[in-house]
Amino acid sequence: MASLDEVCQKIGYHFKDSELLTMAMTHRSFSAVNNERVEFLGDSLLNMIIAEALYLRFPDVDEGDLSRIRALLVSGKTLATVAVEFELGRFLRLGAGEKNSGGQRRASTLADAVEALIGAIYLEAGFEVCRERVLAWFAPRLVSLNPDASHKDPKTRLQEFLQGRKQPLPDYQLVETAGADHQQTFIVSCSISLLKSSVSASGSSRRKAEQAAAEKVLLALKEIE
């Protein structure tokens, strides 16, 4: 595994407690002492820090839009992108099976690592330092935000599209669940009256699979409009 000193350089924070950093970079497949608990902490901190930043940055935006913007910023997809920017996959400690199956590139694993780092920084240096680091990592995204743009998730956008045309709501069905308990893949179909056939998509949770299916339906609707 690459030197963890490189992690510190990339994230802009030097850990005094190397064991804390090591834990944050350890997947549950590698050891019973892993980053799950500190990732749980980091998830809560991230939501708080981003919520505060949006509240202060956009005083005229209502709660619903703020929630949607926050959901976009703290989504697994965004966090995985941050992890790729830091090249965290190089530093993750993974079990042999997880590593051989490409765990160092798996979006959910990378996103968890970012949250684990946030939790670890908080435990070592406190909230103010943690907030400063998170805001620095997310600064380009916060600066480029347009609060007037639609940040609604695909399921909400599809529902509103159909309601606006007085059409029945979409029907989501779980088609298949595959993989081990800790690494499941969900396949969901989405059917609407405006399309002749249903559309299927997969995700690491049923909710994510439904969102992906709704996005595919929206793209299909654009092609026939």
Coordinates of N, CA and C in Angstrom, one line a residue:
M1 N 0.8 -1.2 0.0 CA 0.0 0.0 0.0 C 0.9 1.2 0.0
A2 N 0.5 2.2 -0.7 CA 1.2 3.5 -0.8 C 1.3 4.1 0.6
S3 N 2.3 5.0 0.8 CA 2.5 5.6 2.1 C 1.3 6.5 2.5
L4 N 0.9 6.3 3.7 CA -0.2 7.2 4.2 C 0.2 8.6 4.3
D5 N 1.5 8.9 4.3 CA 1.9 10.3 4.3 C 1.4 11.0 3.1
E6 N 1.3 10.3 2.0 CA 0.7 10.9 0.8 C -0.7 11.3 1.0
V7 N -1.5 10.5 1.7 CA -2.9 10.9 2.0 C -2.9 12.3 2.7
C8 N -2.1 12.5 3.7 CA -2.0 13.7 4.4 C -1.7 14.9 3.4
Q9 N -0.8 14.7 2.5 CA -0.5 15.7 1.6 C -1.7 16.1 0.7
K10 N -2.3 15.0 0.2 CA -3.4 15.2 -0.7 C -4.7 15.9 -0.1
I11 N -5.0 15.5 1.2 CA -6.1 16.1 1.8 C -5.9 17.4 2.6
G12 N -4.6 17.7 2.7 CA -4.2 19.0 3.4 C -4.3 19.0 4.9
Y13 N -4.2 17.8 5.4 CA -4.2 17.6 6.9 C -3.2 16.5 7.3
H14 N -2.4 16.9 8.3 CA -1.4 15.9 8.7 C -1.9 15.3 10.1
F15 N -2.1 14.0 10.0 CA -2.5 13.3 11.2 C -1.3 13.0 12.2
K16 N -1.5 13.4 13.4 CA -0.5 13.1 14.4 C -0.6 11.7 14.9
D17 N -1.8 11.2 14.9 CA -2.1 9.8 15.3 C -2.2 9.0 14.0
S18 N -1.1 8.3 13.7 CA -1.1 7.5 12.4 C -2.1 6.3 12.5
E19 N -2.4 5.8 13.7 CA -3.3 4.7 13.8 C -4.7 5.1 13.4
L20 N -5.1 6.4 13.7 CA -6.4 6.9 13.4 C -6.5 7.0 11.9
L21 N -5.5 7.5 11.2 CA -5.5 7.5 9.8 C -5.6 6.1 9.2
T22 N -4.8 5.2 9.7 CA -4.8 3.9 9.2 C -6.2 3.2 9.3
M23 N -6.9 3.5 10.5 CA -8.2 3.0 10.6 C -9.2 3.5 9.6
A24 N -9.0 4.8 9.3 CA -9.9 5.5 8.3 C -9.7 4.9 6.9
M25 N -8.6 4.4 6.7 CA -8.3 3.8 5.4 C -8.5 2.3 5.3
T26 N -9.0 1.7 6.4 CA -9.2 0.3 6.5 C -10.6 -0.2 6.2
H27 N -10.8 -1.0 5.2 CA -12.2 -1.5 4.9 C -12.5 -2.7 5.8
R28 N -13.7 -2.9 6.0 CA -14.1 -4.0 6.9 C -13.7 -5.4 6.4
S29 N -13.4 -5.5 5.1 CA -12.9 -6.8 4.5 C -11.5 -7.1 4.9
F30 N -10.8 -6.1 5.4 CA -9.4 -6.2 5.8 C -9.2 -6.6 7.3
S31 N -10.0 -6.0 8.1 CA -9.8 -6.2 9.6 C -11.1 -5.9 10.3
A32 N -11.2 -6.5 11.5 CA -12.3 -6.2 12.4 C -12.3 -4.8 12.9
V33 N -11.0 -4.2 13.0 CA -10.9 -2.8 13.3 C -10.8 -2.1 12.0
N34 N -11.9 -1.4 11.7 CA -12.0 -0.8 10.3 C -12.7 0.6 10.4
N35 N -13.1 1.1 9.3 CA -13.5 2.5 9.3 C -15.0 2.7 9.4
E36 N -15.8 1.6 9.6 CA -17.2 1.8 9.6 C -17.8 2.7 10.7
R37 N -17.3 2.7 11.9 CA -17.8 3.5 12.9 C -17.4 5.0 12.7
V38 N -16.2 5.2 12.3 CA -15.7 6.6 12.0 C -16.3 7.2 10.8
E39 N -16.7 6.3 9.8 CA -17.4 6.7 8.6 C -18.8 7.2 9.0
F40 N -19.4 6.5 9.9 CA -20.8 6.9 10.4 C -20.7 8.3 11.0
L41 N -19.6 8.5 11.8 CA -19.5 9.9 12.4 C -19.2 10.9 11.3
G42 N -18.4 10.6 10.4 CA -18.1 11.5 9.3 C -19.3 11.9 8.4
D43 N -20.2 10.9 8.2 CA -21.4 11.2 7.5 C -22.2 12.3 8.1
S44 N -22.4 12.2 9.4 CA -23.2 13.2 10.1 C -22.5 14.5 10.1
L45 N -21.2 14.5 10.3 CA -20.5 15.8 10.3 C -20.5 16.5 8.9
L46 N -20.4 15.7 7.9 CA -20.5 16.2 6.5 C -21.8 16.9 6.2
N47 N -22.9 16.2 6.6 CA -24.2 16.8 6.4 C -24.4 18.1 7.1
M48 N -23.9 18.1 8.4 CA -24.0 19.4 9.2 C -23.2 20.5 8.5
I49 N -21.9 20.2 8.2 CA -21.1 21.2 7.6 C -21.6 21.8 6.3
I50 N -22.0 20.9 5.4 CA -22.6 21.3 4.1 C -23.9 22.1 4.3
A51 N -24.7 21.6 5.3 CA -26.0 22.3 5.5 C -25.7 23.7 6.0
E52 N -24.8 23.9 6.9 CA -24.5 25.2 7.4 C -23.9 26.1 6.3
A53 N -23.1 25.5 5.5 CA -22.5 26.3 4.4 C -23.6 26.8 3.4
L54 N -24.5 25.9 3.1 CA -25.6 26.3 2.2 C -26.5 27.3 2.8
Y55 N -26.8 27.2 4.1 CA -27.7 28.1 4.8 C -27.1 29.5 4.8
L56 N -25.8 29.6 5.0 CA -25.2 30.9 5.0 C -25.0 31.5 3.6
R57 N -24.7 30.6 2.6 CA -24.4 31.1 1.3 C -25.7 31.5 0.5
F58 N -26.8 30.9 0.8 CA -28.0 31.1 0.1 C -29.2 31.5 1.0
P59 N -29.2 32.7 1.5 CA -30.2 33.1 2.5 C -31.6 33.2 2.0
D60 N -31.8 33.3 0.7 CA -33.1 33.4 0.1 C -33.6 32.1 -0.4
V61 N -32.9 31.0 -0.3 CA -33.3 29.7 -0.9 C -34.1 29.0 0.2
D62 N -35.2 28.4 -0.2 CA -36.1 27.7 0.9 C -35.5 26.4 1.3
E63 N -36.1 25.8 2.3 CA -35.6 24.6 2.9 C -35.6 23.4 1.9
G64 N -36.7 23.3 1.1 CA -36.7 22.2 0.1 C -35.6 22.2 -0.8
D65 N -35.3 23.4 -1.4 CA -34.2 23.5 -2.4 C -32.8 23.3 -1.7
L66 N -32.7 23.8 -0.5 CA -31.5 23.6 0.3 C -31.2 22.1 0.5
S67 N -32.3 21.4 0.9 CA -32.1 19.9 1.1 C -31.7 19.2 -0.2
R68 N -32.3 19.6 -1.3 CA -31.9 18.9 -2.5 C -30.5 19.2 -2.9
I69 N -30.1 20.5 -2.7 CA -28.7 20.8 -3.1 C -27.7 20.1 -2.1
R70 N -28.1 20.0 -0.9 CA -27.2 19.3 0.1 C -27.1 17.8 -0.3
A71 N -28.3 17.2 -0.7 CA -28.3 15.8 -1.1 C -27.3 15.5 -2.3
L72 N -27.3 16.5 -3.2 CA -26.4 16.4 -4.3 C -24.9 16.4 -3.9
L73 N -24.6 17.3 -3.0 CA -23.2 17.5 -2.6 C -22.7 16.4 -1.7
V74 N -23.6 15.8 -0.9 CA -23.1 14.7 0.0 C -23.4 13.3 -0.6
S75 N -23.9 13.3 -1.8 CA -24.2 12.0 -2.4 C -23.0 11.1 -2.6
G76 N -23.2 9.8 -2.7 CA -22.1 8.9 -2.9 C -21.3 9.2 -4.1
K77 N -22.0 9.6 -5.2 CA -21.4 9.9 -6.4 C -20.4 11.1 -6.3
T78 N -20.8 12.1 -5.6 CA -19.9 13.3 -5.4 C -18.8 12.9 -4.5
L79 N -19.0 12.2 -3.4 CA -17.9 11.7 -2.5 C -16.9 10.8 -3.2
A80 N -17.4 10.0 -4.1 CA -16.5 9.1 -4.8 C -15.6 9.9 -5.7
T81 N -16.2 11.0 -6.3 CA -15.4 11.9 -7.1 C -14.3 12.6 -6.3
V82 N -14.7 13.0 -5.1 CA -13.7 13.6 -4.2 C -12.6 12.6 -3.9
A83 N -12.9 11.4 -3.7 CA -12.0 10.3 -3.4 C -11.0 10.1 -4.5
V84 N -11.6 10.1 -5.7 CA -10.7 9.9 -6.9 C -9.7 11.1 -7.1
E85 N -10.2 12.3 -6.8 CA -9.3 13.5 -6.8 C -8.2 13.3 -5.9
F86 N -8.4 12.7 -4.7 CA -7.4 12.4 -3.7 C -6.6 11.1 -4.0
E87 N -7.0 10.3 -5.0 CA -6.5 9.0 -5.3 C -6.5 8.1 -4.1
L88 N -7.6 8.1 -3.3 CA -7.7 7.3 -2.1 C -7.7 5.8 -2.4
G89 N -8.1 5.4 -3.6 CA -8.1 4.0 -3.9 C -6.7 3.4 -3.7
R90 N -5.7 4.1 -3.9 CA -4.3 3.6 -3.8 C -4.0 3.3 -2.3
F91 N -4.6 4.0 -1.4 CA -4.3 3.9 0.0 C -5.2 3.0 0.9
L92 N -6.3 2.5 0.3 CA -7.2 1.7 1.0 C -6.6 0.4 1.4
R93 N -6.9 -0.1 2.6 CA -6.5 -1.4 3.0 C -7.7 -2.3 2.8
L94 N -7.6 -3.2 1.9 CA -8.7 -4.1 1.5 C -8.4 -5.5 1.7
G95 N -9.4 -6.4 2.0 CA -9.2 -7.8 2.0 C -8.9 -8.3 0.6
A96 N -8.3 -9.5 0.5 CA -7.8 -10.0 -0.8 C -9.0 -10.1 -1.8
G97 N -10.1 -10.6 -1.3 CA -11.3 -10.8 -2.2 C -11.8 -9.4 -2.7
E98 N -11.9 -8.5 -1.7 CA -12.4 -7.1 -2.1 C -11.5 -6.4 -3.1
K99 N -10.2 -6.6 -2.8 CA -9.2 -6.0 -3.7 C -9.2 -6.6 -5.1
N100 N -9.3 -7.9 -5.2 CA -9.4 -8.6 -6.5 C -10.6 -8.3 -7.3
S101 N -11.7 -7.9 -6.6 CA -12.9 -7.6 -7.3 C -13.1 -6.1 -7.6
G102 N -12.0 -5.4 -7.4 CA -11.9 -3.9 -7.8 C -12.5 -3.0 -6.7
G103 N -12.4 -3.4 -5.5 CA -12.9 -2.6 -4.4 C -12.3 -1.2 -4.3
Q104 N -11.0 -1.1 -4.7 CA -10.4 0.2 -4.7 C -10.9 1.2 -5.6
R105 N -11.8 0.7 -6.6 CA -12.4 1.6 -7.5 C -13.9 1.7 -7.3
R106 N -14.4 0.9 -6.3 CA -15.9 0.9 -6.1 C -16.3 2.2 -5.5
A107 N -17.4 2.9 -6.1 CA -17.8 4.2 -5.6 C -18.2 4.2 -4.2
S108 N -18.9 3.2 -3.7 CA -19.4 3.2 -2.4 C -18.3 3.1 -1.4
T109 N -17.3 2.3 -1.7 CA -16.1 2.2 -0.8 C -15.3 3.5 -0.8
L110 N -15.1 4.1 -1.9 CA -14.4 5.4 -2.0 C -15.2 6.5 -1.2
A111 N -16.5 6.5 -1.4 CA -17.3 7.5 -0.6 C -17.2 7.3 0.9
D112 N -17.2 6.0 1.3 CA -17.1 5.7 2.7 C -15.7 6.2 3.3
A113 N -14.7 6.1 2.5 CA -13.4 6.5 2.9 C -13.3 8.0 3.1
V114 N -14.0 8.8 2.3 CA -14.0 10.2 2.5 C -14.7 10.6 3.8
E115 N -15.8 9.9 4.0 CA -16.5 10.2 5.3 C -15.7 9.7 6.5
A116 N -15.0 8.6 6.3 CA -14.1 8.2 7.4 C -13.0 9.2 7.7
L117 N -12.4 9.7 6.7 CA -11.4 10.8 6.9 C -12.0 12.0 7.7
I118 N -13.2 12.4 7.3 CA -13.8 13.5 8.0 C -14.0 13.2 9.4
G119 N -14.5 12.0 9.7 CA -14.7 11.6 11.1 C -13.4 11.5 11.9
A120 N -12.3 11.0 11.2 CA -11.0 10.9 11.9 C -10.4 12.3 12.2
I121 N -10.6 13.2 11.2 CA -10.0 14.6 11.5 C -10.8 15.2 12.6
Y122 N -12.1 15.0 12.7 CA -12.9 15.5 13.8 C -12.4 15.0 15.2
L123 N -12.2 13.7 15.2 CA -11.7 13.0 16.5 C -10.4 13.5 16.9
E124 N -9.5 13.8 16.0 CA -8.2 14.3 16.4 C -8.1 15.8 16.6
A125 N -8.7 16.6 15.8 CA -8.5 18.0 15.8 C -9.7 18.8 16.2
G126 N -10.9 18.2 16.3 CA -12.1 19.0 16.6 C -12.9 19.5 15.5
F127 N -14.0 20.1 15.8 CA -15.0 20.5 14.7 C -14.5 21.6 13.8
E128 N -13.8 22.6 14.4 CA -13.4 23.8 13.5 C -12.4 23.4 12.4
V129 N -11.4 22.6 12.8 CA -10.5 22.1 11.8 C -11.1 21.2 10.8
C130 N -12.0 20.3 11.3 CA -12.8 19.4 10.4 C -13.6 20.2 9.4
R131 N -14.3 21.2 9.9 CA -15.1 22.1 9.0 C -14.2 22.8 8.0
E132 N -13.1 23.3 8.4 CA -12.2 24.0 7.5 C -11.8 23.1 6.4
R133 N -11.4 21.8 6.7 CA -11.0 20.9 5.7 C -12.1 20.5 4.7
V134 N -13.3 20.2 5.2 CA -14.4 19.8 4.4 C -14.7 21.0 3.4
L135 N -14.8 22.2 3.9 CA -15.1 23.3 3.1 C -14.1 23.6 2.0
A136 N -12.8 23.3 2.4 CA -11.7 23.4 1.4 C -11.9 22.4 0.3
W137 N -12.2 21.1 0.7 CA -12.4 20.1 -0.3 C -13.6 20.4 -1.2
F138 N -14.7 21.0 -0.7 CA -15.9 21.2 -1.5 C -16.0 22.6 -2.0
A139 N -15.0 23.4 -1.8 CA -15.0 24.8 -2.3 C -15.4 25.0 -3.8
P140 N -14.7 24.2 -4.7 CA -15.1 24.4 -6.1 C -16.5 24.1 -6.4
R141 N -17.1 23.1 -5.7 CA -18.5 22.7 -5.9 C -19.4 23.8 -5.3
L142 N -19.1 24.3 -4.2 CA -19.9 25.3 -3.5 C -19.9 26.6 -4.3
V143 N -18.8 27.0 -4.9 CA -18.7 28.2 -5.6 C -19.5 28.1 -6.9
S144 N -19.5 26.9 -7.6 CA -20.1 26.8 -8.9 C -21.6 26.5 -8.8
L145 N -22.2 26.4 -7.6 CA -23.6 26.1 -7.4 C -24.5 27.2 -7.9
N146 N -25.5 26.8 -8.6 CA -26.6 27.7 -9.1 C -27.9 27.3 -8.3
P147 N -28.3 28.0 -7.3 CA -29.5 27.6 -6.6 C -30.8 27.7 -7.4
D148 N -30.7 28.3 -8.5 CA -31.9 28.4 -9.4 C -32.1 27.2 -10.3
A149 N -31.0 26.4 -10.4 CA -31.0 25.2 -11.2 C -31.8 24.1 -10.4
S150 N -32.3 23.2 -11.2 CA -33.1 22.1 -10.6 C -32.1 21.1 -9.9
H151 N -32.3 20.9 -8.6 CA -31.5 19.9 -7.9 C -32.4 18.7 -7.4
K152 N -33.5 18.6 -8.0 CA -34.4 17.6 -7.6 C -33.9 16.2 -8.1
D153 N -34.1 15.2 -7.3 CA -33.6 13.9 -7.7 C -34.5 13.3 -8.8
P154 N -34.0 12.3 -9.6 CA -34.7 11.8 -10.7 C -36.1 11.3 -10.4
K155 N -36.3 10.7 -9.3 CA -37.7 10.2 -9.0 C -38.7 11.3 -8.8
T156 N -38.2 12.4 -8.2 CA -39.1 13.6 -8.0 C -39.4 14.2 -9.3
R157 N -38.4 14.4 -10.1 CA -38.6 15.0 -11.4 C -39.5 14.2 -12.3
L158 N -39.4 12.9 -12.3 CA -40.3 12.0 -13.1 C -41.7 12.1 -12.6
Q159 N -41.8 12.1 -11.3 CA -43.2 12.2 -10.7 C -43.9 13.5 -11.1
E160 N -43.1 14.6 -11.0 CA -43.7 15.9 -11.3 C -44.0 16.0 -12.8
F161 N -43.1 15.4 -13.6 CA -43.4 15.3 -15.1 C -44.7 14.7 -15.4
L162 N -44.9 13.5 -14.8 CA -46.1 12.7 -15.0 C -47.4 13.4 -14.4
Q163 N -47.2 14.0 -13.2 CA -48.4 14.7 -12.6 C -48.8 15.9 -13.5
G164 N -47.8 16.6 -14.0 CA -48.1 17.7 -14.9 C -48.9 17.4 -16.1
R165 N -48.8 16.1 -16.5 CA -49.5 15.6 -17.7 C -50.6 14.7 -17.4
K166 N -51.0 14.7 -16.1 CA -52.1 13.9 -15.6 C -52.0 12.5 -15.9
Q167 N -50.8 12.0 -15.8 CA -50.5 10.6 -16.1 C -50.3 9.8 -14.7
P168 N -50.6 8.5 -14.8 CA -50.4 7.7 -13.6 C -48.9 7.7 -13.1
L169 N -48.7 7.6 -11.8 CA -47.4 7.6 -11.2 C -46.6 6.4 -11.7
P170 N -45.2 6.5 -11.7 CA -44.4 5.3 -12.1 C -44.5 4.1 -11.2
D171 N -44.3 3.0 -11.7 CA -44.4 1.7 -11.0 C -43.0 1.1 -10.9
Y172 N -42.4 1.1 -9.7 CA -41.1 0.5 -9.5 C -41.2 -0.9 -8.9
Q173 N -40.5 -1.8 -9.5 CA -40.5 -3.2 -9.1 C -39.1 -3.7 -8.9
L174 N -38.8 -4.4 -7.8 CA -37.5 -5.0 -7.5 C -37.4 -6.2 -8.4
V175 N -36.5 -6.3 -9.3 CA -36.4 -7.4 -10.2 C -35.4 -8.5 -9.6
E176 N -34.3 -8.0 -9.1 CA -33.3 -9.0 -8.6 C -32.4 -8.3 -7.6
T177 N -31.9 -9.1 -6.6 CA -30.9 -8.7 -5.7 C -29.8 -9.8 -5.8
A178 N -28.6 -9.3 -6.0 CA -27.4 -10.2 -6.2 C -26.3 -9.7 -5.3
G179 N -25.4 -10.7 -5.0 CA -24.2 -10.4 -4.3 C -24.3 -10.7 -2.8
A180 N -23.2 -10.6 -2.1 CA -23.1 -10.9 -0.7 C -23.8 -9.8 0.1
D181 N -24.2 -10.1 1.3 CA -24.9 -9.1 2.1 C -24.3 -7.8 2.2
H182 N -22.9 -7.7 2.3 CA -22.2 -6.5 2.5 C -21.9 -5.8 1.1
Q183 N -22.3 -6.4 0.0 CA -21.9 -5.9 -1.3 C -23.0 -6.2 -2.3
Q184 N -24.3 -5.9 -1.9 CA -25.4 -6.3 -2.8 C -25.6 -5.3 -3.9
T185 N -26.2 -5.8 -5.0 CA -26.6 -5.0 -6.2 C -28.1 -5.2 -6.4
F186 N -28.8 -4.2 -6.5 CA -30.2 -4.2 -6.6 C -30.6 -3.8 -8.1
I187 N -31.4 -4.6 -8.7 CA -31.9 -4.3 -10.1 C -33.4 -4.0 -10.0
V188 N -33.8 -2.8 -10.4 CA -35.2 -2.3 -10.3 C -35.7 -1.9 -11.7
S189 N -37.0 -2.2 -12.0 CA -37.6 -1.8 -13.2 C -38.6 -0.6 -12.9
C190 N -38.7 0.2 -13.9 CA -39.6 1.4 -13.8 C -40.5 1.4 -15.0
S191 N -41.8 1.3 -14.7 CA -42.8 1.3 -15.8 C -43.7 2.6 -15.7
I192 N -43.9 3.2 -16.9 CA -44.9 4.3 -17.0 C -45.8 4.2 -18.2
S193 N -46.9 4.8 -18.2 CA -47.9 4.6 -19.3 C -47.4 5.2 -20.6
L194 N -46.5 6.2 -20.5 CA -46.0 6.8 -21.8 C -45.0 6.0 -22.5
L195 N -44.5 5.0 -21.9 CA -43.5 4.1 -22.6 C -44.0 2.7 -22.8
K196 N -43.7 2.1 -23.9 CA -44.3 0.8 -24.2 C -43.7 -0.3 -23.3
S197 N -42.4 -0.1 -22.9 CA -41.7 -1.2 -22.1 C -41.1 -0.5 -20.9
S198 N -40.9 -1.4 -19.9 CA -40.3 -0.9 -18.7 C -38.8 -0.6 -18.9
V199 N -38.2 0.1 -18.0 CA -36.8 0.4 -18.0 C -36.1 -0.1 -16.7
S200 N -35.0 -0.8 -16.8 CA -34.3 -1.3 -15.7 C -33.0 -0.6 -15.4
A201 N -32.6 -0.6 -14.1 CA -31.3 0.0 -13.7 C -30.9 -0.7 -12.4
S202 N -29.6 -0.6 -12.1 CA -29.1 -1.2 -10.9 C -28.4 -0.2 -10.0
G203 N -28.2 -0.6 -8.7 CA -27.6 0.3 -7.8 C -27.2 -0.5 -6.5
S204 N -26.4 0.2 -5.7 CA -26.0 -0.5 -4.4 C -27.0 -0.6 -3.4
S205 N -28.2 0.1 -3.6 CA -29.3 0.0 -2.7 C -30.6 0.1 -3.6
R206 N -31.7 -0.3 -3.0 CA -32.9 -0.2 -3.8 C -33.2 1.2 -4.2
R207 N -33.0 2.1 -3.3 CA -33.3 3.5 -3.6 C -32.4 4.1 -4.7
K208 N -31.2 3.7 -4.7 CA -30.3 4.2 -5.8 C -30.6 3.5 -7.1
A209 N -31.1 2.3 -7.1 CA -31.5 1.6 -8.3 C -32.8 2.3 -8.9
E210 N -33.7 2.7 -8.0 CA -34.9 3.4 -8.4 C -34.6 4.7 -9.0
Q211 N -33.6 5.4 -8.4 CA -33.2 6.7 -8.9 C -32.6 6.6 -10.3
A212 N -31.8 5.6 -10.5 CA -31.1 5.3 -11.8 C -32.1 5.0 -12.8
A213 N -33.1 4.2 -12.4 CA -34.2 3.8 -13.4 C -35.0 5.0 -13.8
A214 N -35.3 5.9 -12.8 CA -36.1 7.1 -13.1 C -35.3 8.0 -14.1
E215 N -34.0 8.1 -13.9 CA -33.2 8.9 -14.8 C -33.2 8.3 -16.2
K216 N -33.2 7.0 -16.3 CA -33.2 6.4 -17.7 C -34.6 6.7 -18.3
V217 N -35.7 6.7 -17.5 CA -37.0 6.9 -18.0 C -37.1 8.4 -18.5
L218 N -36.5 9.3 -17.7 CA -36.5 10.7 -18.1 C -35.8 10.9 -19.5
L219 N -34.7 10.2 -19.6 CA -33.9 10.3 -20.9 C -34.7 9.8 -22.0
A220 N -35.4 8.7 -21.8 CA -36.3 8.1 -22.8 C -37.4 9.0 -23.2
L221 N -38.0 9.7 -22.2 CA -39.1 10.6 -22.5 C -38.6 11.8 -23.4
K222 N -37.4 12.2 -23.1 CA -36.8 13.4 -23.9 C -36.7 13.0 -25.4
E223 N -36.4 11.7 -25.7 CA -36.2 11.2 -27.0 C -37.6 11.2 -27.8
I224 N -38.7 11.0 -27.1 CA -40.0 10.8 -27.8 C -40.8 12.1 -27.8
E225 N -40.3 13.1 -27.0 CA -41.0 14.4 -27.0 C -40.9 15.2 -28.3

